[in-house]
Amino acid sequence: MDRDRVGVKLLAAFAALALAGAAAPSAQLLREQAWTAPGQSLAHDLTHAPGECLAGRSAEIEIGRALFRTPVLLGGPAARAGLSCHACHSNGGVNSRFLLPELTDRPGHADVTSEWSSRVRGDGVLNPLPIPDLADVSQREVFGHLREPSLEAFVRSVILDEFQGEPPPAQAFEGMMAYLRALQSDACPGGEAAVTLASAADDVRRAVAAAEGADAETARLLLLAGQDGIGRLVERLPAQRFDRERRAFERLARELGALRTAHDLDGAMAAALPGWRARFDAAVARVARREARTYFSEATLRKALRR
């Protein structure tokens, strides 16, 4: 299939997901509830993640980091459900509470030969394996259950075969490689990291900043990653209390979407992003004053989950 037509279809599909700030099913408050084990610790699990063991912050690494957190590189049902690499490998570690019925029957495991996610790999048997920690992944001799000979071969196999994604642009793929190589155990901060308004906003800012230094094809994916990050932020704002703020963020997401269609993308970003950043920062500041009432707060989320 022609790369340009693939790109247009890919961007259109994920724009719909990213702009749906409350994209989760109506019975769920957050998208990630669909793949998080239920139980007494659910509110804690949805507001915390392993600390990120990242040994560097180069432009290449930032490209990979942003794409690691968005469904844009995956394909098929997994991408439509909002899954990303980050869903299983939270901050590059292990999501020990990952539990998606289509992929596993026990938390912290995933079936890499599931027919749900892949017509290529599917074997008709539910046989989930423990999700591996990606810290020091570049130092391994073989990769994955197929024992791929290189990290590059393994990642291509995951994207193309395990999840039926399209071949990513060269710069996007190299960014993913750089991010994975930068996950080092000696850079681990120790303990959990809270999922906060500041961390969610930082993910958006970093994706957009990475787009500015990327080639056009990769930049469009990174702007989409920024949109998706805004979607994840918006769904943590209760609609009744934060209607105005949600609408402001949704406008900001649409602005990023409009940039993706620009013929001269570099010029369009140079002209638009300074003002966009000011509006984004102002929107974040308005929410920050009431963050305790959002679903970034474990207590607020727990109360909402009980309703």
Coordinates of N, CA and C in Angstrom, one line a residue, residues 189-275:
P189 N 15.0 5.8 39.2 CA 14.8 6.7 40.4 C 14.5 6.0 41.6
G190 N 14.0 4.8 41.5 CA 13.5 4.0 42.7 C 12.1 4.3 43.1
G191 N 11.3 3.3 43.3 CA 9.9 3.5 43.7 C 9.0 3.9 42.6
E192 N 7.8 4.2 43.0 CA 6.8 4.6 42.0 C 6.9 6.1 41.7
A193 N 6.3 6.5 40.6 CA 6.1 7.9 40.2 C 4.6 8.1 40.1
A194 N 4.2 9.3 40.7 CA 2.8 9.6 40.6 C 2.4 10.1 39.2
V195 N 1.2 9.8 38.8 CA 0.7 10.4 37.5 C 0.0 11.7 37.9
T196 N 0.6 12.8 37.5 CA 0.0 14.1 38.0 C -0.3 15.0 36.8
L197 N -1.0 16.1 37.0 CA -1.2 17.0 36.0 C 0.1 17.5 35.4
A198 N 1.1 17.7 36.2 CA 2.4 18.2 35.7 C 3.1 17.1 34.8
S199 N 3.0 15.9 35.2 CA 3.6 14.8 34.4 C 2.9 14.7 33.1
A200 N 1.5 14.7 33.1 CA 0.7 14.6 31.9 C 1.0 15.8 30.9
A201 N 1.1 17.0 31.5 CA 1.4 18.1 30.7 C 2.8 18.1 30.1
D202 N 3.7 17.6 30.9 CA 5.1 17.4 30.4 C 5.2 16.5 29.3
D203 N 4.4 15.4 29.3 CA 4.4 14.4 28.2 C 3.9 15.1 26.9
V204 N 2.9 16.0 27.0 CA 2.4 16.7 25.8 C 3.5 17.7 25.3
R205 N 4.1 18.5 26.2 CA 5.1 19.4 25.8 C 6.3 18.7 25.1
R206 N 6.7 17.6 25.7 CA 7.9 16.9 25.1 C 7.6 16.3 23.8
A207 N 6.4 15.9 23.6 CA 6.0 15.3 22.2 C 6.0 16.5 21.2
V208 N 5.5 17.6 21.6 CA 5.4 18.7 20.6 C 6.8 19.3 20.4
A209 N 7.6 19.4 21.4 CA 9.0 19.8 21.2 C 9.8 18.9 20.3
A210 N 9.6 17.6 20.5 CA 10.2 16.6 19.6 C 9.8 16.8 18.1
A211 N 8.6 17.2 17.9 CA 8.1 17.4 16.5 C 8.9 18.5 15.8
E212 N 9.3 19.5 16.6 CA 9.9 20.7 16.0 C 11.3 20.3 15.3
G213 N 11.9 19.3 15.9 CA 13.2 18.9 15.3 C 13.2 17.7 14.4
A214 N 12.0 17.2 14.1 CA 11.9 16.0 13.3 C 11.5 16.3 11.8
D215 N 11.7 15.3 11.0 CA 11.3 15.4 9.6 C 9.8 15.4 9.6
A216 N 9.2 15.8 8.4 CA 7.8 16.1 8.3 C 7.0 14.8 8.7
E217 N 7.3 13.7 8.2 CA 6.6 12.5 8.4 C 6.5 12.1 9.9
T218 N 7.7 12.2 10.5 CA 7.8 11.9 12.0 C 7.1 13.0 12.8
A219 N 7.3 14.2 12.4 CA 6.7 15.3 13.1 C 5.2 15.2 13.2
R220 N 4.6 14.7 12.1 CA 3.1 14.6 12.1 C 2.7 13.5 13.1
L221 N 3.5 12.5 13.2 CA 3.2 11.4 14.2 C 3.3 12.0 15.6
L222 N 4.4 12.8 15.8 CA 4.6 13.4 17.2 C 3.5 14.4 17.5
L223 N 3.1 15.2 16.6 CA 2.0 16.1 16.9 C 0.7 15.3 17.3
L224 N 0.5 14.2 16.6 CA -0.6 13.3 17.0 C -0.4 12.7 18.4
A225 N 0.9 12.4 18.7 CA 1.2 11.9 20.1 C 0.8 13.0 21.1
G226 N 1.1 14.3 20.7 CA 0.7 15.4 21.6 C -0.8 15.5 21.7
Q227 N -1.5 15.3 20.7 CA -3.0 15.3 20.7 C -3.5 14.1 21.7
D228 N -2.9 13.0 21.5 CA -3.3 11.8 22.3 C -3.0 12.1 23.8
G229 N -1.8 12.8 24.1 CA -1.5 13.2 25.4 C -2.5 14.1 26.0
I230 N -3.0 15.0 25.2 CA -4.0 16.0 25.7 C -5.3 15.2 26.0
G231 N -5.6 14.2 25.1 CA -6.8 13.4 25.4 C -6.7 12.7 26.7
R232 N -5.5 12.1 27.0 CA -5.4 11.4 28.3 C -5.5 12.4 29.5
L233 N -5.0 13.6 29.3 CA -5.2 14.7 30.3 C -6.6 15.0 30.5
V234 N -7.3 15.3 29.4 CA -8.7 15.7 29.5 C -9.6 14.7 30.2
E235 N -9.4 13.4 30.0 CA -10.3 12.4 30.6 C -10.1 12.4 32.1
R236 N -9.1 13.0 32.7 CA -8.9 13.1 34.1 C -9.5 14.3 34.7
L237 N -10.2 15.1 33.9 CA -10.9 16.3 34.4 C -12.4 16.0 34.4
P238 N -13.0 15.8 35.6 CA -14.5 15.5 35.7 C -15.3 16.5 34.9
A239 N -16.2 16.1 34.0 CA -16.9 16.9 33.1 C -17.7 18.0 33.7
Q240 N -18.4 17.7 34.8 CA -19.2 18.7 35.4 C -18.4 19.9 36.1
R241 N -17.3 19.6 36.6 CA -16.5 20.6 37.3 C -15.5 21.3 36.4
F242 N -15.2 20.7 35.3 CA -14.1 21.2 34.4 C -14.5 21.4 33.0
D243 N -15.8 21.7 32.7 CA -16.3 21.8 31.4 C -15.5 22.8 30.6
R244 N -15.3 24.0 31.1 CA -14.6 25.0 30.4 C -13.2 24.6 30.1
E245 N -12.5 24.0 31.1 CA -11.1 23.6 30.9 C -11.0 22.5 29.9
R246 N -11.9 21.6 29.9 CA -11.9 20.5 28.9 C -12.0 21.0 27.5
R247 N -12.9 22.0 27.3 CA -13.1 22.6 26.0 C -11.9 23.3 25.6
A248 N -11.2 24.0 26.5 CA -10.0 24.7 26.1 C -8.9 23.7 25.7
F249 N -8.7 22.6 26.4 CA -7.7 21.6 26.0 C -8.1 20.9 24.6
E250 N -9.4 20.7 24.4 CA -9.8 20.1 23.2 C -9.5 21.0 22.0
R251 N -9.7 22.4 22.2 CA -9.3 23.3 21.2 C -7.8 23.2 20.9
L252 N -7.0 23.1 21.9 CA -5.6 23.0 21.8 C -5.2 21.8 21.0
A253 N -5.9 20.7 21.2 CA -5.7 19.4 20.5 C -6.0 19.6 19.0
R254 N -7.1 20.3 18.8 CA -7.5 20.5 17.4 C -6.5 21.4 16.6
E255 N -5.9 22.3 17.4 CA -4.9 23.2 16.8 C -3.7 22.3 16.3
L256 N -3.3 21.4 17.1 CA -2.2 20.5 16.7 C -2.6 19.6 15.5
G257 N -3.9 19.2 15.5 CA -4.4 18.5 14.3 C -4.3 19.3 13.1
A258 N -4.7 20.6 13.2 CA -4.6 21.4 12.0 C -3.2 21.6 11.5
L259 N -2.2 21.7 12.4 CA -0.8 21.8 12.0 C -0.4 20.6 11.2
R260 N -0.9 19.5 11.5 CA -0.4 18.2 10.9 C -0.7 18.3 9.4
T261 N -1.7 19.1 9.0 CA -2.1 19.1 7.6 C -1.4 20.2 6.8
A262 N -0.5 21.0 7.5 CA 0.2 22.1 6.8 C 1.1 21.6 5.8
H263 N 1.2 22.2 4.6 CA 2.1 21.8 3.5 C 3.5 22.1 4.0
D264 N 3.8 23.3 4.5 CA 5.1 23.7 5.0 C 5.0 23.5 6.5
L265 N 5.2 22.3 7.0 CA 5.0 22.0 8.4 C 6.0 22.8 9.3
D266 N 7.3 22.8 8.9 CA 8.3 23.6 9.7 C 7.8 25.0 9.9
G267 N 7.5 25.7 8.8 CA 7.0 27.0 8.9 C 5.8 27.2 9.7
A268 N 4.8 26.3 9.5 CA 3.6 26.4 10.3 C 3.9 26.2 11.8
M269 N 4.7 25.3 12.2 CA 5.1 25.1 13.6 C 5.8 26.3 14.2
A270 N 6.7 26.8 13.4 CA 7.5 28.0 13.9 C 6.5 29.2 14.1
A271 N 5.5 29.3 13.3 CA 4.6 30.4 13.5 C 3.6 30.2 14.6
A272 N 3.1 29.0 14.7 CA 2.0 28.7 15.6 C 2.3 28.2 17.0
L273 N 3.5 27.5 17.1 CA 3.7 26.9 18.4 C 4.0 27.8 19.6
P274 N 4.7 29.0 19.4 CA 4.9 29.8 20.5 C 3.6 30.3 21.2
G275 N 2.6 30.7 20.4 CA 1.3 31.0 20.9 C 0.6 29.8 21.5

